[in-house]
Amino acid sequence: MPAVDNINLWFGTLFVHKGYYRNAVFKFQLVIPPEYPERRPTVHFLSDLFHPLIDQHGQLALQYQFPQWRPHRDYLFHVLHYVKAIFKKCVLDTVVEKQAVNKEAYRMYRNENTIFAKLAQQRAQLSITDSNLYDNYPANNSIKFGPLGDQEFGEFLHLELI
């Protein structure tokens, strides 16, 4: 969803249901350069992640999936599909060391998978805490979450049953 004040800045939320990061809710930004479609967009996660393809600042390494951005052949939906795919085991299994921007996460995934799984699940659980889920940072993020009170939940259930 575009930012309220910048059409080139989109916000997204990814709900991960399976795998190492199951039950996670990860927030991210998709930055579309003014030269798009000639230049590749960038993806920056707002949620704290431990992942071989995401650096310590939340930047997703897209350069290996899209080594040469091909205007009018590579589109934003390809990038968004990749954002979703990086949390799947089949993609994690194909990452090679030169692609990993988080070398520690890569090493753990390859050599200490049990520890990697615990750290990934720890980040997943952290992502669904109230302080992370309801944090509406930055202010121009048009995707906002808030707690649902008992009365609102009851009203919602009533609507669903009608």
PDB file of C-alpha atoms in Angstrom:
ATOM      1  CA  MET A   1       0.000   0.000   0.000  1.00  0.00           C
ATOM      2  CA  PRO A   2       1.500   3.389  -0.919  1.00  0.00           C
ATOM      3  CA  ALA A   3       2.632   5.770   1.819  1.00  0.00           C
ATOM      4  CA  VAL A   4       0.201   8.571   2.546  1.00  0.00           C
ATOM      5  CA  ASP A   5       2.696  11.142   1.267  1.00  0.00           C
ATOM      6  CA  ASN A   6       4.866   9.315  -1.297  1.00  0.00           C
ATOM      7  CA  ILE A   7       3.655   7.168  -4.190  1.00  0.00           C
ATOM      8  CA  ASN A   8       7.165   5.671  -4.567  1.00  0.00           C
ATOM      9  CA  LEU A   9       7.187   4.279  -1.038  1.00  0.00           C
ATOM     10  CA  TRP A  10       4.963   1.291  -0.394  1.00  0.00           C
ATOM     11  CA  PHE A  11       4.364  -0.538   2.853  1.00  0.00           C
ATOM     12  CA  GLY A  12       3.593  -4.207   3.177  1.00  0.00           C
ATOM     13  CA  THR A  13       2.906  -6.789   5.827  1.00  0.00           C
ATOM     14  CA  LEU A  14       3.741 -10.437   5.368  1.00  0.00           C
ATOM     15  CA  PHE A  15       1.975 -13.125   7.380  1.00  0.00           C
ATOM     16  CA  VAL A  16       4.155 -16.250   7.481  1.00  0.00           C
ATOM     17  CA  HIS A  17       2.201 -19.432   8.209  1.00  0.00           C
ATOM     18  CA  LYS A  18       4.777 -22.220   7.877  1.00  0.00           C
ATOM     19  CA  GLY A  19       8.439 -23.006   8.322  1.00  0.00           C
ATOM     20  CA  TYR A  20      11.130 -21.489  10.483  1.00  0.00           C
ATOM     21  CA  TYR A  21       9.275 -18.176  10.755  1.00  0.00           C
ATOM     22  CA  ARG A  22       5.754 -19.583  11.265  1.00  0.00           C
ATOM     23  CA  ASN A  23       3.194 -17.264  12.847  1.00  0.00           C
ATOM     24  CA  ALA A  24       5.316 -14.189  12.071  1.00  0.00           C
ATOM     25  CA  VAL A  25       3.970 -10.837  10.959  1.00  0.00           C
ATOM     26  CA  PHE A  26       6.777  -8.964   9.227  1.00  0.00           C
ATOM     27  CA  LYS A  27       6.439  -5.357   8.102  1.00  0.00           C
ATOM     28  CA  PHE A  28       8.452  -4.014   5.178  1.00  0.00           C
ATOM     29  CA  GLN A  29       8.891  -1.088   2.799  1.00  0.00           C
ATOM     30  CA  LEU A  30       9.179  -1.310  -0.959  1.00  0.00           C
ATOM     31  CA  VAL A  31      11.035   1.720  -2.326  1.00  0.00           C
ATOM     32  CA  ILE A  32      10.374   2.390  -5.986  1.00  0.00           C
ATOM     33  CA  PRO A  33      13.109   4.564  -7.518  1.00  0.00           C
ATOM     34  CA  PRO A  34      12.028   7.547  -9.641  1.00  0.00           C
ATOM     35  CA  GLU A  35      13.729   5.816 -12.598  1.00  0.00           C
ATOM     36  CA  TYR A  36      11.472   2.746 -12.305  1.00  0.00           C
ATOM     37  CA  PRO A  37      11.031   0.621 -14.389  1.00  0.00           C
ATOM     38  CA  GLU A  38      14.619   1.189 -15.529  1.00  0.00           C
ATOM     39  CA  ARG A  39      15.993   0.560 -12.024  1.00  0.00           C
ATOM     40  CA  ARG A  40      15.204  -2.198  -9.543  1.00  0.00           C
ATOM     41  CA  PRO A  41      13.213  -1.314  -6.389  1.00  0.00           C
ATOM     42  CA  THR A  42      14.587  -2.005  -2.914  1.00  0.00           C
ATOM     43  CA  VAL A  43      13.001  -3.789   0.040  1.00  0.00           C
ATOM     44  CA  HIS A  44      13.647  -2.834   3.634  1.00  0.00           C
ATOM     45  CA  PHE A  45      12.155  -4.784   6.534  1.00  0.00           C
ATOM     46  CA  LEU A  46      10.895  -2.735   9.467  1.00  0.00           C
ATOM     47  CA  SER A  47      10.667  -5.888  11.613  1.00  0.00           C
ATOM     48  CA  ASP A  48      13.778  -7.301  13.266  1.00  0.00           C
ATOM     49  CA  LEU A  49      14.845 -10.383  11.297  1.00  0.00           C
ATOM     50  CA  PHE A  50      17.536 -13.046  11.434  1.00  0.00           C
ATOM     51  CA  HIS A  51      17.802 -14.211   7.827  1.00  0.00           C
ATOM     52  CA  PRO A  52      20.716 -14.920   5.458  1.00  0.00           C
ATOM     53  CA  LEU A  53      19.344 -12.574   2.772  1.00  0.00           C
ATOM     54  CA  ILE A  54      18.523  -9.628   5.070  1.00  0.00           C
ATOM     55  CA  ASP A  55      21.290  -7.429   6.450  1.00  0.00           C
ATOM     56  CA  GLN A  56      21.485  -5.944   9.949  1.00  0.00           C
ATOM     57  CA  HIS A  57      19.643  -2.813   8.750  1.00  0.00           C
ATOM     58  CA  GLY A  58      16.726  -4.782   7.296  1.00  0.00           C
ATOM     59  CA  GLN A  59      17.759  -4.494   3.635  1.00  0.00           C
ATOM     60  CA  LEU A  60      16.816  -7.513   1.502  1.00  0.00           C
ATOM     61  CA  ALA A  61      19.483  -8.619  -0.982  1.00  0.00           C
ATOM     62  CA  LEU A  62      17.709  -8.555  -4.341  1.00  0.00           C
ATOM     63  CA  GLN A  63      20.809  -8.446  -6.527  1.00  0.00           C
ATOM     64  CA  TYR A  64      21.097 -12.221  -6.860  1.00  0.00           C
ATOM     65  CA  GLN A  65      17.465 -12.877  -7.621  1.00  0.00           C
ATOM     66  CA  PHE A  66      17.439  -9.967 -10.088  1.00  0.00           C
ATOM     67  CA  PRO A  67      21.105  -9.666 -11.180  1.00  0.00           C
ATOM     68  CA  GLN A  68      20.148  -7.487 -14.101  1.00  0.00           C
ATOM     69  CA  TRP A  69      16.871  -5.684 -13.688  1.00  0.00           C
ATOM     70  CA  ARG A  70      15.006  -6.071 -16.968  1.00  0.00           C
ATOM     71  CA  PRO A  71      12.565  -3.212 -17.536  1.00  0.00           C
ATOM     72  CA  HIS A  72       9.180  -4.355 -18.812  1.00  0.00           C
ATOM     73  CA  ARG A  73      10.093  -7.981 -17.968  1.00  0.00           C
ATOM     74  CA  ASP A  74      10.714  -7.676 -14.217  1.00  0.00           C
ATOM     75  CA  TYR A  75       7.894  -6.100 -12.268  1.00  0.00           C
ATOM     76  CA  LEU A  76       7.017  -5.167  -8.711  1.00  0.00           C
ATOM     77  CA  PHE A  77       4.919  -8.304  -8.332  1.00  0.00           C
ATOM     78  CA  HIS A  78       8.048 -10.391  -9.021  1.00  0.00           C
ATOM     79  CA  VAL A  79       9.805  -8.612  -6.145  1.00  0.00           C
ATOM     80  CA  LEU A  80       6.810  -9.087  -3.847  1.00  0.00           C
ATOM     81  CA  HIS A  81       6.650 -12.765  -4.754  1.00  0.00           C
ATOM     82  CA  TYR A  82      10.333 -13.079  -3.853  1.00  0.00           C
ATOM     83  CA  VAL A  83       9.747 -11.278  -0.522  1.00  0.00           C
ATOM     84  CA  LYS A  84       7.269 -14.010   0.341  1.00  0.00           C
ATOM     85  CA  ALA A  85       9.437 -16.831  -1.029  1.00  0.00           C
ATOM     86  CA  ILE A  86      12.582 -16.059   1.016  1.00  0.00           C
ATOM     87  CA  PHE A  87      10.942 -17.480   4.119  1.00  0.00           C
ATOM     88  CA  LYS A  88      10.430 -20.899   2.525  1.00  0.00           C
ATOM     89  CA  LYS A  89      12.881 -23.728   3.138  1.00  0.00           C
ATOM     90  CA  CYS A  90      13.235 -24.433  -0.582  1.00  0.00           C
ATOM     91  CA  VAL A  91      14.608 -20.908  -1.107  1.00  0.00           C
ATOM     92  CA  LEU A  92      16.758 -20.912   2.039  1.00  0.00           C
ATOM     93  CA  ASP A  93      18.306 -24.185   0.868  1.00  0.00           C
ATOM     94  CA  THR A  94      19.467 -22.573  -2.390  1.00  0.00           C
ATOM     95  CA  VAL A  95      21.243 -19.584  -0.822  1.00  0.00           C
ATOM     96  CA  VAL A  96      25.012 -19.746  -1.301  1.00  0.00           C
ATOM     97  CA  GLU A  97      27.522 -17.924   0.872  1.00  0.00           C
ATOM     98  CA  LYS A  98      28.283 -15.140  -1.621  1.00  0.00           C
ATOM     99  CA  GLN A  99      24.566 -14.253  -1.701  1.00  0.00           C
ATOM    100  CA  ALA A 100      24.221 -14.073   2.080  1.00  0.00           C
ATOM    101  CA  VAL A 101      24.389 -10.543   3.439  1.00  0.00           C
ATOM    102  CA  ASN A 102      23.976 -11.912   6.967  1.00  0.00           C
ATOM    103  CA  LYS A 103      26.885 -14.357   7.152  1.00  0.00           C
ATOM    104  CA  GLU A 104      26.083 -15.437  10.713  1.00  0.00           C
ATOM    105  CA  ALA A 105      22.523 -16.396   9.762  1.00  0.00           C
ATOM    106  CA  TYR A 106      23.859 -18.232   6.723  1.00  0.00           C
ATOM    107  CA  ARG A 107      26.449 -20.138   8.773  1.00  0.00           C
ATOM    108  CA  MET A 108      23.874 -21.124  11.370  1.00  0.00           C
ATOM    109  CA  TYR A 109      21.374 -22.218   8.744  1.00  0.00           C
ATOM    110  CA  ARG A 110      23.995 -24.462   7.146  1.00  0.00           C
ATOM    111  CA  ASN A 111      25.877 -25.747  10.205  1.00  0.00           C
ATOM    112  CA  GLU A 112      23.715 -25.227  13.285  1.00  0.00           C
ATOM    113  CA  ASN A 113      20.208 -25.522  11.964  1.00  0.00           C
ATOM    114  CA  THR A 114      18.611 -26.138  15.361  1.00  0.00           C
ATOM    115  CA  ILE A 115      19.986 -22.857  16.684  1.00  0.00           C
ATOM    116  CA  PHE A 116      18.978 -21.064  13.487  1.00  0.00           C
ATOM    117  CA  ALA A 117      15.438 -22.428  13.856  1.00  0.00           C
ATOM    118  CA  LYS A 118      15.237 -21.161  17.453  1.00  0.00           C
ATOM    119  CA  LEU A 119      16.486 -17.696  16.491  1.00  0.00           C
ATOM    120  CA  ALA A 120      14.120 -17.485  13.520  1.00  0.00           C
ATOM    121  CA  GLN A 121      11.198 -18.539  15.700  1.00  0.00           C
ATOM    122  CA  GLN A 122      12.264 -16.058  18.382  1.00  0.00           C
ATOM    123  CA  ARG A 123      12.072 -13.242  15.793  1.00  0.00           C
ATOM    124  CA  ALA A 124       8.717 -14.572  14.599  1.00  0.00           C
ATOM    125  CA  GLN A 125       7.323 -14.490  18.127  1.00  0.00           C
ATOM    126  CA  LEU A 126       8.764 -11.020  18.701  1.00  0.00           C
ATOM    127  CA  SER A 127       6.996  -9.802  15.551  1.00  0.00           C
ATOM    128  CA  ILE A 128       3.580 -10.589  17.025  1.00  0.00           C
ATOM    129  CA  THR A 129       4.061  -8.896  20.391  1.00  0.00           C
ATOM    130  CA  ASP A 130       1.788  -5.914  20.974  1.00  0.00           C
ATOM    131  CA  SER A 131       4.708  -3.478  20.950  1.00  0.00           C
ATOM    132  CA  ASN A 132       5.798  -4.636  17.479  1.00  0.00           C
ATOM    133  CA  LEU A 133       2.438  -5.410  15.947  1.00  0.00           C
ATOM    134  CA  TYR A 134       0.773  -2.162  17.029  1.00  0.00           C
ATOM    135  CA  ASP A 135       3.804   0.051  16.404  1.00  0.00           C
ATOM    136  CA  ASN A 136       2.632   2.319  13.608  1.00  0.00           C
ATOM    137  CA  TYR A 137       6.101   3.470  12.608  1.00  0.00           C
ATOM    138  CA  PRO A 138       6.794   5.334  10.430  1.00  0.00           C
ATOM    139  CA  ALA A 139       3.990   7.865  10.591  1.00  0.00           C
ATOM    140  CA  ASN A 140       3.353   7.784   6.823  1.00  0.00           C
ATOM    141  CA  ASN A 141       2.714   4.024   6.907  1.00  0.00           C
ATOM    142  CA  SER A 142      -0.882   3.589   5.800  1.00  0.00           C
ATOM    143  CA  ILE A 143      -1.073   0.037   7.188  1.00  0.00           C
ATOM    144  CA  LYS A 144      -1.946   0.293  10.855  1.00  0.00           C
ATOM    145  CA  PHE A 145      -2.788  -2.413  13.354  1.00  0.00           C
ATOM    146  CA  GLY A 146      -4.558  -1.929  16.643  1.00  0.00           C
ATOM    147  CA  PRO A 147      -5.999  -4.085  19.377  1.00  0.00           C
ATOM    148  CA  LEU A 148      -9.534  -5.346  18.947  1.00  0.00           C
ATOM    149  CA  GLY A 149     -11.627  -4.864  22.073  1.00  0.00           C
ATOM    150  CA  ASP A 150     -14.195  -7.364  23.290  1.00  0.00           C
ATOM    151  CA  GLN A 151     -17.111  -5.220  22.098  1.00  0.00           C
ATOM    152  CA  GLU A 152     -15.633  -4.781  18.606  1.00  0.00           C
ATOM    153  CA  PHE A 153     -14.848  -8.490  18.433  1.00  0.00           C
ATOM    154  CA  GLY A 154     -18.444  -9.309  19.377  1.00  0.00           C
ATOM    155  CA  GLU A 155     -19.760  -6.938  16.716  1.00  0.00           C
ATOM    156  CA  PHE A 156     -17.476  -8.544  14.149  1.00  0.00           C
ATOM    157  CA  LEU A 157     -18.658 -12.032  15.089  1.00  0.00           C
ATOM    158  CA  HIS A 158     -22.262 -10.888  14.873  1.00  0.00           C
ATOM    159  CA  LEU A 159     -21.672  -9.550  11.346  1.00  0.00           C
ATOM    160  CA  GLU A 160     -19.997 -12.792  10.292  1.00  0.00           C
ATOM    161  CA  LEU A 161     -22.928 -14.871  11.546  1.00  0.00           C
ATOM    162  CA  ILE A 162     -25.556 -12.841   9.716  1.00  0.00           C
TER     163      ILE A 162
END
